Amino acid sequence: MKLNTDFVAWFRSVAPYVNAFRGKTFVVAFGGEVVADGKFVELVHDLNLLASLGVRLVLVHGARPQIEARLQEQKLQTTYVKGMRVTDAATLQCVKESIGRVRVEIEALLSMGLPNSPMANAAIRVASGNFVTARPVGIVEGVDLMHTGEVRKVDAAAIRSRLEQGEVALLSPLGYSPTGEIFNLTLENVAAAAAIALNAEKLIFLMDTAGIEEKPTGKSGKLLRELTVAESKALLARLAAKLSADVRLYLPCAVQACEGGVARVHLISRHVDGAVLQELFTHDGIGSMISQGPLQSLRNAGVEDVGGILQLIEPLEAKGVLVRRNRELLEMEINRFVVLEHDRMIVACAALYPFPDEKASELACLAVHPDYRNAGYGDTLLKHIEARAKTQGSKKLFVLTTGAAHWFVERGFEETGVGKLPKAKQGLYNYQRRSKVFMKKI
Ligand SMILES: CC(C)(COP(=O)(O)OP(=O)(O)OC[C@H]1O[C@@H](n2cnc3c(N)ncnc32)[C@H](O)[C@@H]1OP(=O)(O)O)[C@@H](O)C(=O)NCCC(=O)NCCS
């Protein structure tokens, strides 16, 4: 029974994400290690789930371990300049062979459809092709990098038309030039460029570490869950040497992608089964998320927020903590509400009802999602409502509460009687609820 209740509650909690993700483009980038380790099957199950929820998927794969192995087989030495491989003709041959092999393996796994498996009825169609145009990196520190290239252009229109057909696009770290040459690219360069060109909602890098960990000398790593572009740049400037090799590789591309208009970049572990799902469908996520600006925002509510507000307040109404408001009433009074968003989900709300004749205002329907309590959101909303009431000419703010008396007392409210309420409010007072009345001079 408990299991059923948990399942239903969990399934419902996922609904806002499903709604938010439908029709959005996600670019998922992973190294050749994911394929080499045999971990790709698990990832394919999760990608299949995302695709069936209406997410438009672009996959970008790497092939570094496969290329290294092939070069060793061929007894070829590679030289690096500033971390970039010099790709001569013999190396390019190994690059082409390795990438081709990895791509075929990925396509095969994406084609699975065995009954009684997570892939039953999946029928994922994969689109790969000459979507990426490249140019040579050229000469660096006096060395010609030859077939090592960088992305010049991503054919977003072509990829989009395949995504619109319900296909999953697969990009390899190879690019072609208008002169017909092939260039060896890095997966992070391709992924960031594709995410920018497609104006993707999310770019997800699967890496060896759990996310971005700050490692002050002698202390164990602390996972940084959310960073803005400015914070990421400061981290790279301040602590680059202490960051993991993967983070040093991916974080600059994450910053570049955000600056190019990608809404969120996620750096998560490739070693955790279901990491992509945990990152996308849970409040806390599992790795690190980078965004252009802060994730929190306070704003006036609009009709489109009614659903989100209802989801937040209905459990509190059911417990009798808040007065019941149905959808119609909420729609009519929506301009009285302010909402606090975290990563585009409404996590807190409050409403202000002015009584201008008495120069008083009511703070009502203050609610913070249980997962976001004790983080100052309640305080932020109260301060905002107070300031707004003041600018509207109110001299006092009152609130009716059954369960948060102390919270208001600690914020300067004093208990008072129903008789002190504005006349119009006194007429509406519900004597059965027996809410306490608190008032504050503002
Ligand atoms: C009351 C509420 C809005 C507080 O939101 P919040 O964002 O968690 O509040 P803040 O982070 O600003 O403040 C947290 C502090 O308040 C305390 N607090 C939280 N709820 C409390 C309550 N009901 N009574 C007394 N103190 C409370 C916490 O213990 C914490 O104090 P601490 O840091 O000293 O431990 C939130 O708990 C809520 O939504 N409650 C249900 C709805 C409700 O009762 N609304 C008020 C009637 S309109």
PDB file of N, CA and C and ligand atoms in Angstrom, residues 316 321-322 348 363-370 372-380 399-408 410-411, ligand 1:
ATOM      1  N   LEU A 316      -1.390  21.665   0.627  1.00  0.00           N
ATOM      2  CA  LEU A 316      -1.541  22.445   1.866  1.00  0.00           C
ATOM      3  C   LEU A 316      -3.018  22.706   2.161  1.00  0.00           C
ATOM      4  N   VAL A 321      -4.027  23.713   5.925  1.00  0.00           N
ATOM      5  CA  VAL A 321      -3.086  24.786   6.256  1.00  0.00           C
ATOM      6  C   VAL A 321      -3.458  26.078   5.515  1.00  0.00           C
ATOM      7  N   LEU A 322      -3.926  25.929   4.295  1.00  0.00           N
ATOM      8  CA  LEU A 322      -4.343  27.102   3.508  1.00  0.00           C
ATOM      9  C   LEU A 322      -5.836  26.999   3.187  1.00  0.00           C
ATOM     10  N   ALA A 348       7.382  28.668  -4.870  1.00  0.00           N
ATOM     11  CA  ALA A 348       6.792  29.416  -3.760  1.00  0.00           C
ATOM     12  C   ALA A 348       5.866  30.483  -4.323  1.00  0.00           C
ATOM     13  N   LEU A 363      -1.624  39.687   3.602  1.00  0.00           N
ATOM     14  CA  LEU A 363      -0.718  38.737   2.963  1.00  0.00           C
ATOM     15  C   LEU A 363      -1.426  37.385   3.035  1.00  0.00           C
ATOM     16  N   ALA A 364      -1.651  36.769   1.898  1.00  0.00           N
ATOM     17  CA  ALA A 364      -2.386  35.499   1.904  1.00  0.00           C
ATOM     18  C   ALA A 364      -1.655  34.461   1.066  1.00  0.00           C
ATOM     19  N   CYS A 365      -2.027  33.227   1.282  1.00  0.00           N
ATOM     20  CA  CYS A 365      -1.548  32.130   0.449  1.00  0.00           C
ATOM     21  C   CYS A 365      -0.021  32.083   0.313  1.00  0.00           C
ATOM     22  N   LEU A 366       0.673  32.359   1.421  1.00  0.00           N
ATOM     23  CA  LEU A 366       2.143  32.242   1.396  1.00  0.00           C
ATOM     24  C   LEU A 366       2.480  30.758   1.502  1.00  0.00           C
ATOM     25  N   ALA A 367       3.134  30.239   0.497  1.00  0.00           N
ATOM     26  CA  ALA A 367       3.455  28.804   0.511  1.00  0.00           C
ATOM     27  C   ALA A 367       4.793  28.559  -0.167  1.00  0.00           C
ATOM     28  N   VAL A 368       5.599  27.726   0.474  1.00  0.00           N
ATOM     29  CA  VAL A 368       6.895  27.336  -0.100  1.00  0.00           C
ATOM     30  C   VAL A 368       6.881  25.813  -0.266  1.00  0.00           C
ATOM     31  N   HIS A 369       7.286  25.346  -1.409  1.00  0.00           N
ATOM     32  CA  HIS A 369       7.321  23.893  -1.659  1.00  0.00           C
ATOM     33  C   HIS A 369       8.175  23.214  -0.590  1.00  0.00           C
ATOM     34  N   PRO A 370       7.712  22.085  -0.033  1.00  0.00           N
ATOM     35  CA  PRO A 370       8.455  21.431   1.052  1.00  0.00           C
ATOM     36  C   PRO A 370       9.935  21.189   0.744  1.00  0.00           C
ATOM     37  N   TYR A 372      11.901  23.067  -0.747  1.00  0.00           N
ATOM     38  CA  TYR A 372      12.657  24.327  -0.828  1.00  0.00           C
ATOM     39  C   TYR A 372      12.532  25.157   0.447  1.00  0.00           C
ATOM     40  N   ARG A 373      12.049  24.520   1.535  1.00  0.00           N
ATOM     41  CA  ARG A 373      11.887  25.283   2.781  1.00  0.00           C
ATOM     42  C   ARG A 373      13.232  25.520   3.466  1.00  0.00           C
ATOM     43  N   ASN A 374      13.212  26.461   4.390  1.00  0.00           N
ATOM     44  CA  ASN A 374      14.395  26.817   5.187  1.00  0.00           C
ATOM     45  C   ASN A 374      15.545  27.323   4.323  1.00  0.00           C
ATOM     46  N   ALA A 375      15.207  27.917   3.206  1.00  0.00           N
ATOM     47  CA  ALA A 375      16.260  28.493   2.354  1.00  0.00           C
ATOM     48  C   ALA A 375      16.014  29.987   2.186  1.00  0.00           C
ATOM     49  N   GLY A 376      15.112  30.534   2.994  1.00  0.00           N
ATOM     50  CA  GLY A 376      14.867  31.976   2.944  1.00  0.00           C
ATOM     51  C   GLY A 376      13.838  32.403   1.908  1.00  0.00           C
ATOM     52  N   TYR A 377      13.209  31.462   1.217  1.00  0.00           N
ATOM     53  CA  TYR A 377      12.228  31.833   0.190  1.00  0.00           C
ATOM     54  C   TYR A 377      11.011  32.522   0.816  1.00  0.00           C
ATOM     55  N   GLY A 378      10.567  31.978   1.970  1.00  0.00           N
ATOM     56  CA  GLY A 378       9.427  32.577   2.670  1.00  0.00           C
ATOM     57  C   GLY A 378       9.738  34.031   3.012  1.00  0.00           C
ATOM     58  N   ASP A 379      10.935  34.245   3.550  1.00  0.00           N
ATOM     59  CA  ASP A 379      11.378  35.592   3.914  1.00  0.00           C
ATOM     60  C   ASP A 379      11.400  36.528   2.711  1.00  0.00           C
ATOM     61  N   THR A 380      11.958  36.022   1.605  1.00  0.00           N
ATOM     62  CA  THR A 380      12.062  36.835   0.382  1.00  0.00           C
ATOM     63  C   THR A 380      10.672  37.297  -0.055  1.00  0.00           C
ATOM     64  N   VAL A 399      -2.088  38.948   8.448  1.00  0.00           N
ATOM     65  CA  VAL A 399      -2.130  37.600   7.894  1.00  0.00           C
ATOM     66  C   VAL A 399      -2.984  36.722   8.807  1.00  0.00           C
ATOM     67  N   LEU A 400      -3.715  35.803   8.230  1.00  0.00           N
ATOM     68  CA  LEU A 400      -4.487  34.833   9.018  1.00  0.00           C
ATOM     69  C   LEU A 400      -3.790  33.492   8.865  1.00  0.00           C
ATOM     70  N   THR A 401      -3.400  32.884   9.989  1.00  0.00           N
ATOM     71  CA  THR A 401      -2.682  31.618   9.875  1.00  0.00           C
ATOM     72  C   THR A 401      -3.124  30.622  10.938  1.00  0.00           C
ATOM     73  N   THR A 402      -3.074  29.342  10.565  1.00  0.00           N
ATOM     74  CA  THR A 402      -3.392  28.306  11.557  1.00  0.00           C
ATOM     75  C   THR A 402      -2.113  27.639  12.061  1.00  0.00           C
ATOM     76  N   GLY A 403      -1.062  27.593  11.217  1.00  0.00           N
ATOM     77  CA  GLY A 403       0.092  26.784  11.613  1.00  0.00           C
ATOM     78  C   GLY A 403       1.438  27.493  11.600  1.00  0.00           C
ATOM     79  N   ALA A 404       1.475  28.748  11.171  1.00  0.00           N
ATOM     80  CA  ALA A 404       2.789  29.390  11.046  1.00  0.00           C
ATOM     81  C   ALA A 404       2.910  30.616  11.955  1.00  0.00           C
ATOM     82  N   ALA A 405       2.167  30.574  13.102  1.00  0.00           N
ATOM     83  CA  ALA A 405       2.131  31.737  13.998  1.00  0.00           C
ATOM     84  C   ALA A 405       3.546  32.209  14.367  1.00  0.00           C
ATOM     85  N   HIS A 406       4.382  31.256  14.785  1.00  0.00           N
ATOM     86  CA  HIS A 406       5.712  31.653  15.264  1.00  0.00           C
ATOM     87  C   HIS A 406       6.561  32.245  14.151  1.00  0.00           C
ATOM     88  N   TRP A 407       6.363  31.709  12.965  1.00  0.00           N
ATOM     89  CA  TRP A 407       7.144  32.216  11.825  1.00  0.00           C
ATOM     90  C   TRP A 407       6.882  33.720  11.648  1.00  0.00           C
ATOM     91  N   PHE A 408       5.603  34.104  11.788  1.00  0.00           N
ATOM     92  CA  PHE A 408       5.261  35.523  11.612  1.00  0.00           C
ATOM     93  C   PHE A 408       5.714  36.353  12.814  1.00  0.00           C
ATOM     94  N   GLU A 410       8.272  35.858  14.659  1.00  0.00           N
ATOM     95  CA  GLU A 410       9.720  36.077  14.532  1.00  0.00           C
ATOM     96  C   GLU A 410      10.053  37.115  13.472  1.00  0.00           C
ATOM     97  N   ARG A 411       9.065  37.494  12.686  1.00  0.00           N
ATOM     98  CA  ARG A 411       9.290  38.497  11.636  1.00  0.00           C
ATOM     99  C   ARG A 411       8.524  39.785  11.916  1.00  0.00           C
TER     100      ARG A 411
HETATM  101  C1  LIG B   1       5.847  29.168   6.652  1.00  0.00           C
HETATM  102  C2  LIG B   1       6.600  28.994   5.337  1.00  0.00           C
HETATM  103  C3  LIG B   1       6.034  29.930   4.304  1.00  0.00           C
HETATM  104  C4  LIG B   1       8.082  29.328   5.607  1.00  0.00           C
HETATM  105  O1  LIG B   1       8.791  29.242   4.388  1.00  0.00           O
HETATM  106  P1  LIG B   1      10.395  29.027   4.343  1.00  0.00           P
HETATM  107  O2  LIG B   1      10.862  29.452   2.993  1.00  0.00           O
HETATM  108  O3  LIG B   1      10.737  27.670   4.805  1.00  0.00           O
HETATM  109  O4  LIG B   1      10.882  30.093   5.407  1.00  0.00           O
HETATM  110  P2  LIG B   1      12.314  30.713   5.613  1.00  0.00           P
HETATM  111  O5  LIG B   1      13.345  29.886   4.938  1.00  0.00           O
HETATM  112  O6  LIG B   1      12.265  32.155   5.258  1.00  0.00           O
HETATM  113  O7  LIG B   1      12.459  30.569   7.179  1.00  0.00           O
HETATM  114  C5  LIG B   1      12.836  29.345   7.758  1.00  0.00           C
HETATM  115  C6  LIG B   1      12.775  29.447   9.269  1.00  0.00           C
HETATM  116  O8  LIG B   1      11.414  29.482   9.697  1.00  0.00           O
HETATM  117  C7  LIG B   1      11.146  28.363  10.550  1.00  0.00           C
HETATM  118  N1  LIG B   1       9.797  27.905  10.269  1.00  0.00           N
HETATM  119  C8  LIG B   1       9.342  27.315   9.137  1.00  0.00           C
HETATM  120  N2  LIG B   1       8.023  27.062   9.246  1.00  0.00           N
HETATM  121  C9  LIG B   1       7.654  27.461  10.461  1.00  0.00           C
HETATM  122  C10 LIG B   1       6.414  27.461  11.171  1.00  0.00           C
HETATM  123  N3  LIG B   1       5.322  26.936  10.639  1.00  0.00           N
HETATM  124  N4  LIG B   1       6.398  27.993  12.399  1.00  0.00           N
HETATM  125  C11 LIG B   1       7.512  28.498  12.949  1.00  0.00           C
HETATM  126  N5  LIG B   1       8.712  28.545  12.334  1.00  0.00           N
HETATM  127  C12 LIG B   1       8.775  28.016  11.121  1.00  0.00           C
HETATM  128  C13 LIG B   1      12.194  27.329  10.202  1.00  0.00           C
HETATM  129  O9  LIG B   1      12.420  26.443  11.258  1.00  0.00           O
HETATM  130  C14 LIG B   1      13.398  28.229   9.921  1.00  0.00           C
HETATM  131  O10 LIG B   1      13.964  28.700  11.108  1.00  0.00           O
HETATM  132  P3  LIG B   1      15.472  28.328  11.538  1.00  0.00           P
HETATM  133  O11 LIG B   1      16.312  28.672  10.350  1.00  0.00           O
HETATM  134  O12 LIG B   1      15.712  29.188  12.727  1.00  0.00           O
HETATM  135  O13 LIG B   1      15.400  26.884  11.819  1.00  0.00           O
HETATM  136  C15 LIG B   1       6.547  27.531   4.831  1.00  0.00           C
HETATM  137  O14 LIG B   1       6.896  26.684   5.902  1.00  0.00           O
HETATM  138  C16 LIG B   1       5.184  27.094   4.312  1.00  0.00           C
HETATM  139  O15 LIG B   1       4.936  27.142   3.122  1.00  0.00           O
HETATM  140  N6  LIG B   1       4.297  26.629   5.221  1.00  0.00           N
HETATM  141  C17 LIG B   1       2.970  26.157   4.805  1.00  0.00           C
HETATM  142  C18 LIG B   1       2.025  27.292   4.423  1.00  0.00           C
HETATM  143  C19 LIG B   1       1.750  28.277   5.549  1.00  0.00           C
HETATM  144  O16 LIG B   1       1.645  27.932   6.702  1.00  0.00           O
HETATM  145  N7  LIG B   1       1.674  29.558   5.164  1.00  0.00           N
HETATM  146  C20 LIG B   1       1.409  30.671   6.057  1.00  0.00           C
HETATM  147  C21 LIG B   1      -0.022  31.041   6.110  1.00  0.00           C
HETATM  148  S1  LIG B   1      -0.500  32.120   4.813  1.00  0.00           S
END
